[in-house]
Amino acid sequence: MKKLILSIAMGLALTGTAAAHNIVPGSKQSQPILLQGGTVHTASHGVMEATDILFVDGKITAIGSNLTAPDGARVIDARGQQVYPGLIALDTTLGLVEMSAVGATVDTNEVGNFTPEVQAHHAFNTDSQVIPTIRYNGVTHAQIVPEGALVRGQSSLMKLDSWNWQDGLEQGDLGVHISWPGAGLNNAWWERRSPAEQRKAQAEARTQLADILETAKVYHEARNRGVQTRIDRRWEAMRGLFSKEKKLFVHANDRRQIEQVIAFNERHGFDLVIMGGRDAWMVADQLAAADIAVVYGSAYGLPARVDEAYDTAFTAPAKLAEAGVTFAIAYPGFWDTRNLAFAAGNAVAFGLGYGDAITSITYGPAKILGVDDRIGSIEVGKQATIIVSAGDVLDHLGQEISYMFIDGREVYLTNKQRQLYEKYKQALAE
Protein backbone atom coordinates (compact mmCIF):
# COMPACT_ATOMS: atom_id res chain seq x y z
CA MET A 1 0.00 0.00 0.00
CA LYS A 2 2.82 2.41 0.85
CA LYS A 3 4.44 1.71 -2.52
CA LEU A 4 1.13 2.35 -4.27
CA ILE A 5 0.62 5.67 -2.47
CA LEU A 6 4.21 6.68 -3.28
CA SER A 7 3.74 5.80 -6.96
CA ILE A 8 0.52 7.84 -7.14
CA ALA A 9 2.18 10.79 -5.42
CA MET A 10 5.14 10.70 -7.81
CA GLY A 11 2.80 10.49 -10.79
CA LEU A 12 0.82 13.50 -9.61
CA ALA A 13 4.01 15.43 -8.97
CA LEU A 14 5.33 14.70 -12.44
CA THR A 15 2.01 15.50 -14.08
CA GLY A 16 1.93 18.78 -12.23
CA THR A 17 5.14 19.87 -13.94
CA ALA A 18 3.49 19.49 -17.34
CA ALA A 19 1.90 22.93 -17.09
CA ALA A 20 1.19 25.16 -20.06
CA HIS A 21 3.85 27.65 -21.03
CA ASN A 22 3.13 31.33 -20.39
CA ILE A 23 4.27 32.78 -23.73
CA VAL A 24 1.65 34.78 -25.63
CA PRO A 25 1.53 34.07 -29.39
CA GLY A 26 2.55 36.90 -31.68
CA SER A 27 -0.04 39.40 -32.88
CA LYS A 28 -1.06 39.72 -36.52
CA GLN A 29 1.30 41.95 -38.49
CA SER A 30 -0.03 45.49 -38.21
CA GLN A 31 2.65 47.50 -40.03
CA PRO A 32 5.11 46.93 -42.88
CA ILE A 33 8.44 45.48 -41.74
CA LEU A 34 11.72 46.06 -43.56
CA LEU A 35 14.71 43.83 -42.79
CA GLN A 36 17.74 45.71 -44.02
CA GLY A 37 21.12 44.51 -45.20
CA GLY A 38 21.16 40.87 -44.13
CA THR A 39 22.74 37.92 -45.90
CA VAL A 40 19.63 36.23 -47.28
CA HIS A 41 19.65 32.46 -47.77
CA THR A 42 16.62 32.09 -50.04
CA ALA A 43 16.79 28.24 -50.12
CA SER A 44 15.44 28.36 -53.68
CA HIS A 45 17.58 30.95 -55.50
CA GLY A 46 20.90 30.93 -53.69
CA VAL A 47 22.39 33.47 -51.30
CA MET A 48 21.93 37.24 -51.62
CA GLU A 49 24.40 39.50 -49.82
CA ALA A 50 23.43 42.82 -48.23
CA THR A 51 19.79 42.38 -49.17
CA ASP A 52 16.58 43.92 -47.88
CA ILE A 53 13.28 42.10 -47.39
CA LEU A 54 9.96 43.93 -47.12
CA PHE A 55 6.85 42.16 -45.89
CA VAL A 56 3.34 43.52 -45.52
CA ASP A 57 0.25 41.81 -44.09
CA GLY A 58 2.18 38.59 -43.58
CA LYS A 59 3.48 38.34 -47.16
CA ILE A 60 6.88 39.11 -48.69
CA THR A 61 6.33 42.00 -51.10
CA ALA A 62 9.86 42.94 -52.16
CA ILE A 63 13.44 41.64 -52.03
CA GLY A 64 16.42 43.71 -53.15
CA SER A 65 19.03 46.30 -52.31
CA ASN A 66 18.26 49.69 -50.81
CA LEU A 67 14.50 49.17 -50.62
CA THR A 68 12.50 52.20 -49.52
CA ALA A 69 10.60 51.77 -46.29
CA PRO A 70 6.87 52.52 -46.69
CA ASP A 71 5.22 55.06 -44.43
CA GLY A 72 4.80 53.73 -40.92
CA ALA A 73 7.13 50.80 -41.52
CA ARG A 74 9.23 49.20 -38.82
CA VAL A 75 12.86 49.01 -39.91
CA ILE A 76 15.14 46.25 -38.54
CA ASP A 77 18.87 46.46 -39.08
CA ALA A 78 19.97 42.95 -40.14
CA ARG A 79 23.46 43.92 -41.33
CA GLY A 80 26.02 41.29 -40.40
CA GLN A 81 23.27 38.76 -39.69
CA GLN A 82 22.03 35.70 -41.58
CA VAL A 83 18.43 35.53 -42.80
CA TYR A 84 16.77 32.18 -43.54
CA PRO A 85 13.32 30.75 -44.19
CA GLY A 86 11.79 29.26 -41.04
CA LEU A 87 13.01 25.72 -40.41
CA ILE A 88 10.54 22.87 -40.96
CA ALA A 89 10.81 19.80 -38.73
CA LEU A 90 9.46 16.57 -40.23
CA ASP A 91 8.41 13.30 -38.61
CA THR A 92 7.87 14.62 -35.09
CA THR A 93 5.54 13.92 -32.16
CA LEU A 94 5.90 17.51 -30.96
CA GLY A 95 2.78 18.60 -29.10
CA LEU A 96 1.68 14.97 -28.74
CA VAL A 97 4.18 14.17 -25.97
CA GLU A 98 5.12 16.26 -22.97
CA MET A 99 7.01 13.72 -20.85
CA SER A 100 7.45 10.27 -22.33
CA ALA A 101 7.64 8.69 -18.85
CA VAL A 102 4.20 10.01 -17.88
CA GLY A 103 1.48 8.22 -19.82
CA ALA A 104 -1.10 10.94 -19.22
CA THR A 105 1.01 13.37 -21.29
CA VAL A 106 1.46 11.03 -24.27
CA ASP A 107 -1.14 11.00 -27.06
CA THR A 108 0.69 9.55 -30.05
CA ASN A 109 -1.52 6.71 -31.30
CA GLU A 110 -4.96 5.14 -31.18
CA VAL A 111 -5.89 1.58 -30.23
CA GLY A 112 -5.49 -0.95 -33.04
CA ASN A 113 -3.20 -1.29 -36.03
CA PHE A 114 -5.59 0.17 -38.63
CA THR A 115 -6.53 3.79 -37.87
CA PRO A 116 -6.17 5.78 -41.13
CA GLU A 117 -8.90 8.23 -40.07
CA VAL A 118 -6.80 9.60 -37.19
CA GLN A 119 -5.79 13.23 -37.73
CA ALA A 120 -2.73 14.23 -35.71
CA HIS A 121 -3.63 17.91 -35.35
CA HIS A 122 -6.66 17.11 -33.18
CA ALA A 123 -4.30 16.02 -30.40
CA PHE A 124 -1.75 18.82 -30.86
CA ASN A 125 -1.08 20.71 -27.61
CA THR A 126 -0.12 24.27 -28.50
CA ASP A 127 0.66 24.99 -24.85
CA SER A 128 3.38 22.34 -24.60
CA GLN A 129 6.44 23.53 -22.68
CA VAL A 130 8.58 21.81 -25.33
CA ILE A 131 7.43 23.98 -28.24
CA PRO A 132 9.13 27.27 -27.19
CA THR A 133 12.42 25.39 -26.82
CA ILE A 134 12.12 24.08 -30.38
CA ARG A 135 11.26 27.56 -31.68
CA TYR A 136 14.26 29.02 -29.91
CA ASN A 137 16.49 27.10 -32.33
CA GLY A 138 14.76 28.41 -35.45
CA VAL A 139 12.00 25.88 -36.11
CA THR A 140 8.76 27.59 -37.18
CA HIS A 141 6.78 24.57 -38.42
CA ALA A 142 6.57 20.88 -37.52
CA GLN A 143 4.97 17.89 -39.17
CA ILE A 144 3.02 16.07 -36.44
CA VAL A 145 2.93 12.33 -37.11
CA PRO A 146 0.80 9.69 -35.38
CA GLU A 147 2.49 6.48 -34.30
CA GLY A 148 1.26 2.90 -34.56
CA ALA A 149 2.00 -0.63 -35.68
CA LEU A 150 0.68 -0.70 -39.25
CA VAL A 151 -1.67 1.99 -40.64
CA ARG A 152 -1.12 4.90 -38.24
CA GLY A 153 -3.23 7.79 -39.50
CA GLN A 154 -2.63 11.17 -41.13
CA SER A 155 -0.02 13.80 -40.35
CA SER A 156 -0.45 17.57 -40.16
CA LEU A 157 1.84 20.57 -40.52
CA MET A 158 1.59 22.96 -37.57
CA LYS A 159 2.80 26.50 -36.97
CA LEU A 160 4.69 26.60 -33.69
CA ASP A 161 3.19 29.85 -32.45
CA SER A 162 -0.56 29.67 -31.99
CA TRP A 163 -3.41 29.75 -29.48
CA ASN A 164 -4.92 26.39 -30.45
CA TRP A 165 -4.66 23.71 -33.11
CA GLN A 166 -7.16 25.46 -35.37
CA ASP A 167 -5.07 28.62 -35.25
CA GLY A 168 -1.84 26.69 -35.77
CA LEU A 169 -2.88 24.37 -38.59
CA GLU A 170 -0.81 25.15 -41.68
CA GLN A 171 -1.94 22.06 -43.59
CA GLY A 172 -3.91 19.06 -42.42
CA ASP A 173 -4.34 15.56 -43.84
CA LEU A 174 -0.97 15.61 -45.57
CA GLY A 175 -1.07 11.88 -46.19
CA VAL A 176 -1.45 8.45 -44.65
CA HIS A 177 1.39 6.97 -42.59
CA ILE A 178 2.14 3.27 -42.45
CA SER A 179 4.82 1.31 -40.61
CA TRP A 180 6.35 -1.17 -43.04
CA PRO A 181 6.69 -4.64 -41.49
CA GLY A 182 10.17 -5.60 -40.36
CA ALA A 183 12.54 -7.44 -42.67
CA GLY A 184 15.28 -8.59 -40.29
CA LEU A 185 15.49 -10.79 -37.23
CA ASN A 186 15.44 -9.49 -33.68
CA ASN A 187 18.18 -11.12 -31.61
CA ALA A 188 17.53 -9.15 -28.43
CA TRP A 189 17.23 -11.05 -25.18
CA TRP A 190 13.56 -10.18 -24.78
CA GLU A 191 12.57 -11.67 -28.16
CA ARG A 192 10.91 -15.03 -27.45
CA ARG A 193 9.94 -15.93 -31.02
CA SER A 194 12.10 -18.19 -33.14
CA PRO A 195 13.53 -16.90 -36.45
CA ALA A 196 10.86 -18.89 -38.30
CA GLU A 197 8.10 -17.36 -36.17
CA GLN A 198 9.45 -13.85 -36.74
CA ARG A 199 9.57 -14.34 -40.53
CA LYS A 200 6.04 -15.74 -40.50
CA ALA A 201 4.76 -12.72 -38.53
CA GLN A 202 6.46 -10.32 -40.97
CA ALA A 203 4.97 -12.10 -43.98
CA GLU A 204 1.50 -12.02 -42.40
CA ALA A 205 1.84 -8.28 -41.71
CA ARG A 206 2.80 -7.62 -45.34
CA THR A 207 -0.18 -9.67 -46.51
CA GLN A 208 -2.47 -7.77 -44.15
CA LEU A 209 -1.15 -4.46 -45.46
CA ALA A 210 -1.65 -5.56 -49.08
CA ASP A 211 -5.23 -6.62 -48.26
CA ILE A 212 -5.93 -3.26 -46.60
CA LEU A 213 -4.75 -1.31 -49.62
CA GLU A 214 -6.66 -3.55 -52.02
CA THR A 215 -9.85 -3.08 -50.01
CA ALA A 216 -9.24 0.68 -49.92
CA LYS A 217 -8.87 0.69 -53.71
CA VAL A 218 -12.11 -1.27 -54.20
CA TYR A 219 -13.92 1.10 -51.83
CA HIS A 220 -12.54 4.14 -53.69
CA GLU A 221 -13.61 2.82 -57.09
CA ALA A 222 -17.06 1.88 -55.76
CA ARG A 223 -17.50 5.40 -54.35
CA ASN A 224 -16.47 6.89 -57.70
CA ARG A 225 -19.07 4.76 -59.51
CA GLY A 226 -21.74 5.64 -56.98
CA VAL A 227 -22.45 2.04 -56.00
CA GLN A 228 -21.02 2.54 -52.49
CA THR A 229 -23.25 5.01 -50.69
CA ARG A 230 -22.47 4.17 -47.06
CA ILE A 231 -19.51 6.14 -45.71
CA ASP A 232 -16.77 4.40 -43.73
CA ARG A 233 -14.42 6.97 -42.23
CA ARG A 234 -11.45 4.59 -42.30
CA TRP A 235 -11.66 3.80 -46.01
CA GLU A 236 -12.72 7.35 -46.82
CA ALA A 237 -9.45 8.62 -45.29
CA MET A 238 -7.46 6.50 -47.74
CA ARG A 239 -9.22 7.58 -50.95
CA GLY A 240 -6.84 10.46 -51.51
CA LEU A 241 -3.98 7.99 -52.01
CA PHE A 242 -5.54 6.75 -55.25
CA SER A 243 -6.37 10.22 -56.58
CA LYS A 244 -2.86 11.45 -55.66
CA GLU A 245 -4.39 14.11 -53.42
CA LYS A 246 -2.57 12.54 -50.47
CA LYS A 247 0.90 11.10 -50.08
CA LEU A 248 1.72 7.71 -48.68
CA PHE A 249 4.37 8.06 -45.99
CA VAL A 250 6.05 4.71 -45.40
CA HIS A 251 8.23 4.36 -42.31
CA ALA A 252 11.11 2.04 -43.18
CA ASN A 253 14.80 2.00 -42.24
CA ASP A 254 16.33 -1.33 -43.26
CA ARG A 255 17.57 -1.72 -46.85
CA ARG A 256 15.41 -4.80 -47.34
CA GLN A 257 12.33 -2.90 -46.19
CA ILE A 258 13.06 -0.03 -48.56
CA GLU A 259 13.57 -2.43 -51.48
CA GLN A 260 10.25 -4.09 -50.65
CA VAL A 261 8.56 -0.68 -50.59
CA ILE A 262 10.04 0.25 -53.99
CA ALA A 263 8.79 -3.01 -55.51
CA PHE A 264 5.41 -2.56 -53.83
CA ASN A 265 4.99 0.91 -55.29
CA GLU A 266 5.87 -0.23 -58.79
CA ARG A 267 2.53 -2.04 -58.67
CA HIS A 268 0.51 0.71 -57.00
CA GLY A 269 2.06 4.02 -58.11
CA PHE A 270 1.33 6.02 -54.97
CA ASP A 271 2.86 9.44 -54.35
CA LEU A 272 5.35 7.87 -51.96
CA VAL A 273 7.73 9.21 -49.31
CA ILE A 274 10.13 7.05 -47.30
CA MET A 275 10.25 8.12 -43.66
CA GLY A 276 13.33 7.30 -41.58
CA GLY A 277 15.31 5.89 -44.49
CA ARG A 278 18.41 4.90 -42.50
CA ASP A 279 19.69 2.67 -45.32
CA ALA A 280 18.31 4.81 -48.17
CA TRP A 281 21.85 5.64 -49.29
CA MET A 282 22.34 1.96 -50.21
CA VAL A 283 19.55 2.13 -52.81
CA ALA A 284 19.84 5.83 -53.68
CA ASP A 285 19.96 5.24 -57.44
CA GLN A 286 16.76 3.17 -57.31
CA LEU A 287 15.00 5.83 -55.24
CA ALA A 288 16.07 8.58 -57.62
CA ALA A 289 14.94 6.59 -60.66
CA ALA A 290 11.55 5.91 -59.06
CA ASP A 291 11.23 9.57 -57.96
CA ILE A 292 10.66 8.54 -54.33
CA ALA A 293 11.45 11.20 -51.75
CA VAL A 294 13.22 10.41 -48.48
CA VAL A 295 12.85 12.05 -45.08
CA TYR A 296 16.18 11.04 -43.59
CA GLY A 297 15.88 10.68 -39.83
CA SER A 298 19.23 9.18 -38.84
CA ALA A 299 21.56 12.15 -39.21
CA TYR A 300 23.17 11.39 -35.85
CA GLY A 301 22.66 7.63 -36.03
CA LEU A 302 25.12 5.02 -34.82
CA PRO A 303 26.34 2.35 -37.29
CA ALA A 304 23.56 -0.18 -37.79
CA ARG A 305 25.93 -3.06 -38.49
CA VAL A 306 29.26 -4.17 -37.06
CA ASP A 307 31.04 -3.76 -40.40
CA GLU A 308 29.81 -0.22 -41.14
CA ALA A 309 32.04 2.84 -40.86
CA TYR A 310 31.50 5.13 -37.90
CA ASP A 311 30.36 7.94 -40.20
CA THR A 312 27.86 5.94 -42.26
CA ALA A 313 24.86 7.89 -40.97
CA PHE A 314 26.68 11.22 -41.23
CA THR A 315 27.64 10.81 -44.91
CA ALA A 316 24.25 9.48 -46.05
CA PRO A 317 22.73 12.92 -46.90
CA ALA A 318 25.65 13.73 -49.21
CA LYS A 319 25.20 10.37 -50.96
CA LEU A 320 21.48 10.97 -51.40
CA ALA A 321 22.16 14.42 -52.85
CA GLU A 322 24.81 13.06 -55.21
CA ALA A 323 22.39 10.42 -56.50
CA GLY A 324 19.71 13.04 -57.16
CA VAL A 325 17.26 11.84 -54.51
CA THR A 326 14.69 14.35 -53.29
CA PHE A 327 15.28 14.39 -49.56
CA ALA A 328 14.92 16.29 -46.33
CA ILE A 329 16.75 15.90 -43.03
CA ALA A 330 14.60 15.25 -39.97
CA TYR A 331 15.19 14.79 -36.28
CA PRO A 332 12.31 12.50 -35.23
CA GLY A 333 10.87 12.79 -31.74
CA PHE A 334 9.74 15.80 -29.79
CA TRP A 335 12.26 17.35 -27.39
CA ASP A 336 15.35 16.50 -29.45
CA THR A 337 13.83 18.10 -32.54
CA ARG A 338 15.51 21.30 -31.35
CA ASN A 339 18.75 19.85 -32.82
CA LEU A 340 17.39 19.81 -36.39
CA ALA A 341 19.61 22.60 -37.71
CA PHE A 342 22.69 21.08 -36.10
CA ALA A 343 21.96 17.70 -37.70
CA ALA A 344 22.02 19.45 -41.08
CA GLY A 345 25.24 21.21 -40.09
CA ASN A 346 26.77 17.87 -39.16
CA ALA A 347 25.93 16.60 -42.66
CA VAL A 348 27.84 19.57 -44.11
CA ALA A 349 30.91 18.48 -42.14
CA PHE A 350 30.59 15.08 -43.85
CA GLY A 351 30.26 16.19 -47.46
CA LEU A 352 26.82 17.75 -48.00
CA GLY A 353 26.90 21.18 -49.64
CA TYR A 354 25.92 24.06 -47.39
CA GLY A 355 23.13 25.18 -49.71
CA ASP A 356 21.78 21.63 -49.89
CA ALA A 357 21.83 21.44 -46.09
CA ILE A 358 19.77 24.64 -45.78
CA THR A 359 17.35 23.36 -48.40
CA SER A 360 17.03 20.02 -46.59
CA ILE A 361 15.40 21.69 -43.56
CA THR A 362 13.43 24.44 -45.34
CA TYR A 363 12.48 24.25 -49.02
CA GLY A 364 12.99 20.47 -49.25
CA PRO A 365 10.47 19.65 -46.51
CA ALA A 366 8.02 22.18 -47.96
CA LYS A 367 8.21 20.51 -51.38
CA ILE A 368 7.80 17.03 -49.93
CA LEU A 369 4.70 18.15 -48.03
CA GLY A 370 3.32 20.10 -50.99
CA VAL A 371 3.31 23.49 -49.27
CA ASP A 372 6.25 25.05 -51.14
CA ASP A 373 3.88 27.50 -52.81
CA ARG A 374 3.71 29.45 -49.54
CA ILE A 375 6.57 28.50 -47.17
CA GLY A 376 10.07 27.01 -47.24
CA SER A 377 11.90 29.70 -49.17
CA ILE A 378 12.29 33.47 -49.25
CA GLU A 379 10.48 34.69 -52.37
CA VAL A 380 8.13 37.52 -53.23
CA GLY A 381 4.53 36.47 -52.69
CA LYS A 382 5.27 33.82 -50.09
CA GLN A 383 4.42 33.98 -46.43
CA ALA A 384 6.81 36.05 -44.35
CA THR A 385 8.02 33.08 -42.30
CA ILE A 386 11.60 34.11 -41.63
CA ILE A 387 14.31 33.72 -39.02
CA VAL A 388 17.32 35.99 -38.44
CA SER A 389 20.43 34.64 -36.77
CA ALA A 390 23.50 36.54 -35.61
CA GLY A 391 25.58 33.53 -36.69
CA ASP A 392 25.36 30.44 -38.88
CA VAL A 393 22.06 28.73 -38.12
CA LEU A 394 23.64 25.30 -38.69
CA ASP A 395 26.41 25.88 -36.16
CA HIS A 396 25.53 25.04 -32.56
CA LEU A 397 28.19 27.49 -31.36
CA GLY A 398 27.32 30.30 -33.77
CA GLN A 399 23.54 30.06 -34.00
CA GLU A 400 21.78 32.91 -32.18
CA ILE A 401 18.23 33.53 -33.35
CA SER A 402 17.53 37.22 -32.92
CA TYR A 403 14.18 37.45 -34.77
CA MET A 404 11.50 35.01 -35.86
CA PHE A 405 8.43 35.82 -37.93
CA ILE A 406 5.61 33.42 -38.81
CA ASP A 407 3.23 34.87 -41.42
CA GLY A 408 4.70 38.27 -40.53
CA ARG A 409 3.87 37.85 -36.83
CA GLU A 410 6.89 38.36 -34.61
CA VAL A 411 7.42 35.43 -32.26
CA TYR A 412 8.61 36.07 -28.72
CA LEU A 413 11.82 34.05 -28.48
CA THR A 414 11.98 32.71 -24.98
CA ASN A 415 11.32 29.42 -23.19
CA LYS A 416 11.22 27.98 -19.69
CA GLN A 417 14.98 27.37 -19.60
CA ARG A 418 15.74 30.90 -20.80
CA GLN A 419 13.36 32.37 -18.26
CA LEU A 420 15.03 30.44 -15.43
CA TYR A 421 18.44 31.59 -16.67
CA GLU A 422 17.36 35.24 -16.66
CA LYS A 423 15.69 34.84 -13.26
CA TYR A 424 18.74 33.47 -11.48
CA LYS A 425 21.12 35.69 -13.39
CA GLN A 426 19.24 38.67 -11.96
CA ALA A 427 19.22 37.10 -8.49
CA LEU A 428 23.00 36.69 -8.56
CA ALA A 429 23.44 40.30 -9.68
CA GLU A 430 21.47 41.68 -6.75
Coordinates of C-alpha atoms in Angstrom, one line a residue, residues 19 28 38 105 185-186 192 198 263 274 381:
A19 CA 1.9 22.9 -17.1
K28 CA -1.1 39.7 -36.5
G38 CA 21.2 40.9 -44.1
T105 CA 1.0 13.4 -21.3
L185 CA 15.5 -10.8 -37.2
N186 CA 15.4 -9.5 -33.7
R192 CA 10.9 -15.0 -27.5
Q198 CA 9.4 -13.9 -36.7
A263 CA 8.8 -3.0 -55.5
I274 CA 10.1 7.0 -47.3
G381 CA 4.5 36.5 -52.7

